[in-house]
Amino acid sequence: MIRDGHYRQKLPFRARGHAMLLERIGGVFDDIEQRLETQDVVSVLELGCGYGTVLLELRQRYGGCVVLHGINRRREDGDTDILLRNGVERGLIAFDASPNECLPAITYLDVADGLPFADGTFDLVYSQVAWLYFSNKVGVLREVNRVLCHAGLAKIDADELHPGVPPEYQRLVEIWDDGRLMPFGDYLARFGMSFAAATQGEYLRFGKSAGFGDDLELISEVDLSRLHHHWDGIKCVYRLTR
Ligand SMILES: C[S@@+](CC[C@H](N)C(=O)[O-])C[C@H]1O[C@@H](n2cnc3c(N)ncnc32)[C@H](O)[C@@H]1O
């Protein structure tokens, strides 16, 4: 059981809700409602869901019309006890609700090791304030691509430039093509993927796309927090192989 002080201290960083998601990736309500016009159930995955506020808001709003999955790296980042407590405190779940009915399924893993879901499982994959911590970012996007269903949509809060760190480390995905730096956006465009504008910066928006990342080799990763304790994020450097 997480200590109360620790839980409260981390709330601002692990419990952002849909209002913040709206700023970062344009939210997901419209995407879900659009799909519910033609299907009974929408399957949703949040990468780095933290204390699960957005997923709980989706449950409250859509009930059994959404199948909800969240991923966290560690249990202390948000497990079922923490989600329950967060949901009750925010009035998103009733005090006496059955956890099995109201909580999303949570999996604890490093997304860089792959996503434990079958191909084509999700209609919608989204994420806020988690991308910077992922290693092998291209590998993660490949996995998101794989688990998206044919008409699926991914919306990842993943600004190309990460402010607040020296220029050398602002670009968290670096792709080198025969000695020249290829902007990540240019590489994405080859696969019909792109950055889209949000109120706060840009986010990565894409549907299922074949071949993304097949021609990239991961060369190195730098954990910025090891360079300075005020810096955060993993920079991933790739080489185009053909
Ligand atoms: C700063 S918290 C943000 C939580 C929530 N999205 C929010 O905005 O309040 C970062 C989240 O990303 C998750 N995360 C970071 N690195 C991860 C990784 N490599 N694999 C899976 N989850 C990761 C953490 O478990 C944590 O839940």
PDB file of N, CA and C and ligand atoms in Angstrom, residues 10-17 20-21 24 46-54 71-78 107-113 115 126-135 140 157 232 234, ligand 1:
ATOM      1  N   LYS A  10       2.659  12.826  -5.425  1.00  0.00           N
ATOM      2  CA  LYS A  10       2.764  12.456  -6.845  1.00  0.00           C
ATOM      3  C   LYS A  10       1.508  12.785  -7.647  1.00  0.00           C
ATOM      4  N   LEU A  11       0.409  13.124  -6.977  1.00  0.00           N
ATOM      5  CA  LEU A  11      -0.869  13.361  -7.688  1.00  0.00           C
ATOM      6  C   LEU A  11      -0.742  14.303  -8.900  1.00  0.00           C
ATOM      7  N   PRO A  12      -0.071  15.465  -8.744  1.00  0.00           N
ATOM      8  CA  PRO A  12      -0.025  16.382  -9.893  1.00  0.00           C
ATOM      9  C   PRO A  12       0.706  15.798 -11.099  1.00  0.00           C
ATOM     10  N   PHE A  13       1.573  14.806 -10.874  1.00  0.00           N
ATOM     11  CA  PHE A  13       2.402  14.271 -11.957  1.00  0.00           C
ATOM     12  C   PHE A  13       1.880  12.952 -12.512  1.00  0.00           C
ATOM     13  N   ARG A  14       0.965  12.321 -11.778  1.00  0.00           N
ATOM     14  CA  ARG A  14       0.519  10.982 -12.209  1.00  0.00           C
ATOM     15  C   ARG A  14      -0.982  10.893 -12.398  1.00  0.00           C
ATOM     16  N   ALA A  15      -1.692  12.003 -12.181  1.00  0.00           N
ATOM     17  CA  ALA A  15      -3.162  11.890 -12.198  1.00  0.00           C
ATOM     18  C   ALA A  15      -3.806  12.943 -13.094  1.00  0.00           C
ATOM     19  N   ARG A  16      -3.099  13.301 -14.179  1.00  0.00           N
ATOM     20  CA  ARG A  16      -3.706  14.272 -15.102  1.00  0.00           C
ATOM     21  C   ARG A  16      -4.962  13.670 -15.718  1.00  0.00           C
ATOM     22  N   GLY A  17      -5.945  14.533 -15.897  1.00  0.00           N
ATOM     23  CA  GLY A  17      -7.207  14.029 -16.430  1.00  0.00           C
ATOM     24  C   GLY A  17      -7.417  14.410 -17.879  1.00  0.00           C
ATOM     25  N   MET A  20      -6.468  17.934 -19.280  1.00  0.00           N
ATOM     26  CA  MET A  20      -5.069  18.111 -19.705  1.00  0.00           C
ATOM     27  C   MET A  20      -4.817  17.396 -21.029  1.00  0.00           C
ATOM     28  N   LEU A  21      -5.461  16.241 -21.180  1.00  0.00           N
ATOM     29  CA  LEU A  21      -5.296  15.471 -22.420  1.00  0.00           C
ATOM     30  C   LEU A  21      -5.793  16.282 -23.620  1.00  0.00           C
ATOM     31  N   ARG A  24      -3.100  18.495 -24.679  1.00  0.00           N
ATOM     32  CA  ARG A  24      -1.892  17.869 -25.219  1.00  0.00           C
ATOM     33  C   ARG A  24      -2.118  17.094 -26.506  1.00  0.00           C
ATOM     34  N   GLU A  46      -4.124   3.093 -22.845  1.00  0.00           N
ATOM     35  CA  GLU A  46      -3.315   4.263 -22.476  1.00  0.00           C
ATOM     36  C   GLU A  46      -1.930   3.802 -22.066  1.00  0.00           C
ATOM     37  N   LEU A  47      -0.911   4.347 -22.719  1.00  0.00           N
ATOM     38  CA  LEU A  47       0.479   4.054 -22.351  1.00  0.00           C
ATOM     39  C   LEU A  47       0.889   5.022 -21.243  1.00  0.00           C
ATOM     40  N   GLY A  48       1.340   4.497 -20.115  1.00  0.00           N
ATOM     41  CA  GLY A  48       1.746   5.357 -18.995  1.00  0.00           C
ATOM     42  C   GLY A  48       0.555   6.055 -18.375  1.00  0.00           C
ATOM     43  N   CYS A  49      -0.404   5.262 -17.904  1.00  0.00           N
ATOM     44  CA  CYS A  49      -1.677   5.845 -17.421  1.00  0.00           C
ATOM     45  C   CYS A  49      -1.569   6.410 -16.014  1.00  0.00           C
ATOM     46  N   GLY A  50      -0.453   6.172 -15.313  1.00  0.00           N
ATOM     47  CA  GLY A  50      -0.302   6.723 -13.967  1.00  0.00           C
ATOM     48  C   GLY A  50      -1.444   6.289 -13.059  1.00  0.00           C
ATOM     49  N   TYR A  51      -2.052   7.262 -12.369  1.00  0.00           N
ATOM     50  CA  TYR A  51      -3.128   6.955 -11.423  1.00  0.00           C
ATOM     51  C   TYR A  51      -4.474   6.747 -12.134  1.00  0.00           C
ATOM     52  N   GLY A  52      -4.461   6.808 -13.458  1.00  0.00           N
ATOM     53  CA  GLY A  52      -5.609   6.335 -14.252  1.00  0.00           C
ATOM     54  C   GLY A  52      -6.769   7.305 -14.372  1.00  0.00           C
ATOM     55  N   THR A  53      -6.525   8.602 -14.114  1.00  0.00           N
ATOM     56  CA  THR A  53      -7.667   9.541 -14.122  1.00  0.00           C
ATOM     57  C   THR A  53      -8.431   9.515 -15.447  1.00  0.00           C
ATOM     58  N   VAL A  54      -7.706   9.575 -16.566  1.00  0.00           N
ATOM     59  CA  VAL A  54      -8.410   9.628 -17.858  1.00  0.00           C
ATOM     60  C   VAL A  54      -9.225   8.347 -18.072  1.00  0.00           C
ATOM     61  N   ILE A  71      -1.231   0.907 -19.106  1.00  0.00           N
ATOM     62  CA  ILE A  71       0.094   0.343 -18.836  1.00  0.00           C
ATOM     63  C   ILE A  71       0.862   1.317 -17.953  1.00  0.00           C
ATOM     64  N   ASN A  72       1.493   0.776 -16.938  1.00  0.00           N
ATOM     65  CA  ASN A  72       2.442   1.522 -16.121  1.00  0.00           C
ATOM     66  C   ASN A  72       3.721   0.717 -16.009  1.00  0.00           C
ATOM     67  N   ARG A  73       4.805   1.418 -15.797  1.00  0.00           N
ATOM     68  CA  ARG A  73       6.085   0.708 -15.676  1.00  0.00           C
ATOM     69  C   ARG A  73       6.146  -0.085 -14.368  1.00  0.00           C
ATOM     70  N   ARG A  74       5.731   0.577 -13.288  1.00  0.00           N
ATOM     71  CA  ARG A  74       5.807  -0.086 -11.973  1.00  0.00           C
ATOM     72  C   ARG A  74       4.466   0.039 -11.263  1.00  0.00           C
ATOM     73  N   ARG A  75       4.207  -0.875 -10.353  1.00  0.00           N
ATOM     74  CA  ARG A  75       2.939  -0.831  -9.596  1.00  0.00           C
ATOM     75  C   ARG A  75       2.779   0.485  -8.858  1.00  0.00           C
ATOM     76  N   GLU A  76       3.876   0.993  -8.289  1.00  0.00           N
ATOM     77  CA  GLU A  76       3.753   2.225  -7.498  1.00  0.00           C
ATOM     78  C   GLU A  76       3.392   3.427  -8.369  1.00  0.00           C
ATOM     79  N   ASP A  77       3.530   3.306  -9.702  1.00  0.00           N
ATOM     80  CA  ASP A  77       3.136   4.403 -10.602  1.00  0.00           C
ATOM     81  C   ASP A  77       1.619   4.461 -10.763  1.00  0.00           C
ATOM     82  N   GLY A  78       0.934   3.419 -10.315  1.00  0.00           N
ATOM     83  CA  GLY A  78      -0.519   3.360 -10.412  1.00  0.00           C
ATOM     84  C   GLY A  78      -0.967   1.911 -10.530  1.00  0.00           C
ATOM     85  N   THR A 107      -1.544  -3.241 -16.758  1.00  0.00           N
ATOM     86  CA  THR A 107      -0.391  -4.115 -16.954  1.00  0.00           C
ATOM     87  C   THR A 107       0.857  -3.324 -16.583  1.00  0.00           C
ATOM     88  N   TYR A 108       1.794  -4.000 -15.917  1.00  0.00           N
ATOM     89  CA  TYR A 108       3.015  -3.332 -15.472  1.00  0.00           C
ATOM     90  C   TYR A 108       4.174  -3.870 -16.293  1.00  0.00           C
ATOM     91  N   LEU A 109       4.744  -3.019 -17.105  1.00  0.00           N
ATOM     92  CA  LEU A 109       5.874  -3.459 -17.923  1.00  0.00           C
ATOM     93  C   LEU A 109       6.573  -2.256 -18.524  1.00  0.00           C
ATOM     94  N   ASP A 110       7.723  -2.536 -19.134  1.00  0.00           N
ATOM     95  CA  ASP A 110       8.433  -1.512 -19.897  1.00  0.00           C
ATOM     96  C   ASP A 110       7.963  -1.628 -21.344  1.00  0.00           C
ATOM     97  N   VAL A 111       7.324  -0.579 -21.848  1.00  0.00           N
ATOM     98  CA  VAL A 111       6.742  -0.663 -23.193  1.00  0.00           C
ATOM     99  C   VAL A 111       7.800  -0.941 -24.258  1.00  0.00           C
ATOM    100  N   ALA A 112       9.068  -0.625 -23.955  1.00  0.00           N
ATOM    101  CA  ALA A 112      10.126  -0.897 -24.928  1.00  0.00           C
ATOM    102  C   ALA A 112      10.345  -2.407 -25.092  1.00  0.00           C
ATOM    103  N   ASP A 113       9.820  -3.214 -24.173  1.00  0.00           N
ATOM    104  CA  ASP A 113       9.944  -4.674 -24.291  1.00  0.00           C
ATOM    105  C   ASP A 113       8.810  -5.262 -25.115  1.00  0.00           C
ATOM    106  N   LEU A 115       4.402  -4.837 -26.420  1.00  0.00           N
ATOM    107  CA  LEU A 115       3.071  -4.742 -25.803  1.00  0.00           C
ATOM    108  C   LEU A 115       2.428  -6.128 -25.817  1.00  0.00           C
ATOM    109  N   TYR A 126      -3.554   5.982 -26.757  1.00  0.00           N
ATOM    110  CA  TYR A 126      -3.144   7.362 -26.483  1.00  0.00           C
ATOM    111  C   TYR A 126      -2.203   7.394 -25.284  1.00  0.00           C
ATOM    112  N   SER A 127      -1.586   8.575 -25.120  1.00  0.00           N
ATOM    113  CA  SER A 127      -0.627   8.711 -24.026  1.00  0.00           C
ATOM    114  C   SER A 127      -0.381  10.183 -23.742  1.00  0.00           C
ATOM    115  N   GLN A 128      -0.174  10.530 -22.472  1.00  0.00           N
ATOM    116  CA  GLN A 128       0.279  11.890 -22.136  1.00  0.00           C
ATOM    117  C   GLN A 128       1.368  11.817 -21.069  1.00  0.00           C
ATOM    118  N   VAL A 129       2.381  12.654 -21.286  1.00  0.00           N
ATOM    119  CA  VAL A 129       3.529  12.780 -20.373  1.00  0.00           C
ATOM    120  C   VAL A 129       4.135  11.422 -19.999  1.00  0.00           C
ATOM    121  N   ALA A 130       4.386  10.598 -20.967  1.00  0.00           N
ATOM    122  CA  ALA A 130       5.036   9.316 -20.719  1.00  0.00           C
ATOM    123  C   ALA A 130       6.109   9.055 -21.786  1.00  0.00           C
ATOM    124  N   TRP A 131       5.866   9.546 -22.994  1.00  0.00           N
ATOM    125  CA  TRP A 131       6.754   9.301 -24.135  1.00  0.00           C
ATOM    126  C   TRP A 131       8.212   9.593 -23.813  1.00  0.00           C
ATOM    127  N   LEU A 132       8.464  10.708 -23.133  1.00  0.00           N
ATOM    128  CA  LEU A 132       9.859  11.094 -22.916  1.00  0.00           C
ATOM    129  C   LEU A 132      10.624  10.018 -22.148  1.00  0.00           C
ATOM    130  N   TYR A 133       9.923   9.231 -21.328  1.00  0.00           N
ATOM    131  CA  TYR A 133      10.592   8.219 -20.502  1.00  0.00           C
ATOM    132  C   TYR A 133      10.819   6.898 -21.245  1.00  0.00           C
ATOM    133  N   PHE A 134      10.217   6.737 -22.428  1.00  0.00           N
ATOM    134  CA  PHE A 134      10.328   5.446 -23.123  1.00  0.00           C
ATOM    135  C   PHE A 134      11.704   5.311 -23.761  1.00  0.00           C
ATOM    136  N   SER A 135      12.309   4.135 -23.629  1.00  0.00           N
ATOM    137  CA  SER A 135      13.485   3.868 -24.442  1.00  0.00           C
ATOM    138  C   SER A 135      13.001   3.270 -25.762  1.00  0.00           C
ATOM    139  N   VAL A 140       8.664   1.308 -29.736  1.00  0.00           N
ATOM    140  CA  VAL A 140       7.364   1.436 -29.058  1.00  0.00           C
ATOM    141  C   VAL A 140       6.282   1.792 -30.091  1.00  0.00           C
ATOM    142  N   ASP A 157       1.277  12.080 -26.964  1.00  0.00           N
ATOM    143  CA  ASP A 157       1.878  13.354 -26.573  1.00  0.00           C
ATOM    144  C   ASP A 157       3.399  13.181 -26.678  1.00  0.00           C
ATOM    145  N   ASP A 232      15.267  15.073 -17.628  1.00  0.00           N
ATOM    146  CA  ASP A 232      14.433  13.874 -17.708  1.00  0.00           C
ATOM    147  C   ASP A 232      14.324  13.415 -19.146  1.00  0.00           C
ATOM    148  N   ILE A 234      14.620   9.937 -22.232  1.00  0.00           N
ATOM    149  CA  ILE A 234      15.577   9.041 -22.894  1.00  0.00           C
ATOM    150  C   ILE A 234      15.675   9.466 -24.353  1.00  0.00           C
TER     151      ILE A 234
HETATM  152  C1  LIG B   1       4.744  11.330 -15.304  1.00  0.00           C
HETATM  153  S1  LIG B   1       3.754   9.885 -15.247  1.00  0.00           S
HETATM  154  C2  LIG B   1       2.324  10.453 -16.178  1.00  0.00           C
HETATM  155  C3  LIG B   1       1.088   9.701 -15.802  1.00  0.00           C
HETATM  156  C4  LIG B   1      -0.195  10.188 -16.484  1.00  0.00           C
HETATM  157  N1  LIG B   1      -0.145   9.906 -17.906  1.00  0.00           N
HETATM  158  C5  LIG B   1      -0.376  11.655 -16.265  1.00  0.00           C
HETATM  159  O1  LIG B   1      -0.171  12.412 -17.239  1.00  0.00           O
HETATM  160  O2  LIG B   1      -0.668  12.073 -15.150  1.00  0.00           O
HETATM  161  C6  LIG B   1       4.574   8.815 -16.408  1.00  0.00           C
HETATM  162  C7  LIG B   1       3.919   7.475 -16.593  1.00  0.00           C
HETATM  163  O3  LIG B   1       4.577   6.779 -17.633  1.00  0.00           O
HETATM  164  C8  LIG B   1       4.834   5.459 -17.233  1.00  0.00           C
HETATM  165  N2  LIG B   1       6.072   5.018 -17.907  1.00  0.00           N
HETATM  166  C9  LIG B   1       7.244   5.676 -17.968  1.00  0.00           C
HETATM  167  N3  LIG B   1       8.142   4.935 -18.638  1.00  0.00           N
HETATM  168  C10 LIG B   1       7.528   3.800 -19.000  1.00  0.00           C
HETATM  169  C11 LIG B   1       7.940   2.647 -19.691  1.00  0.00           C
HETATM  170  N4  LIG B   1       9.157   2.526 -20.168  1.00  0.00           N
HETATM  171  N5  LIG B   1       7.036   1.651 -19.882  1.00  0.00           N
HETATM  172  C12 LIG B   1       5.772   1.766 -19.394  1.00  0.00           C
HETATM  173  N6  LIG B   1       5.330   2.851 -18.736  1.00  0.00           N
HETATM  174  C13 LIG B   1       6.201   3.853 -18.536  1.00  0.00           C
HETATM  175  C14 LIG B   1       4.977   5.502 -15.739  1.00  0.00           C
HETATM  176  O4  LIG B   1       4.683   4.236 -15.190  1.00  0.00           O
HETATM  177  C15 LIG B   1       3.976   6.589 -15.373  1.00  0.00           C
HETATM  178  O5  LIG B   1       2.714   6.030 -15.189  1.00  0.00           O
END
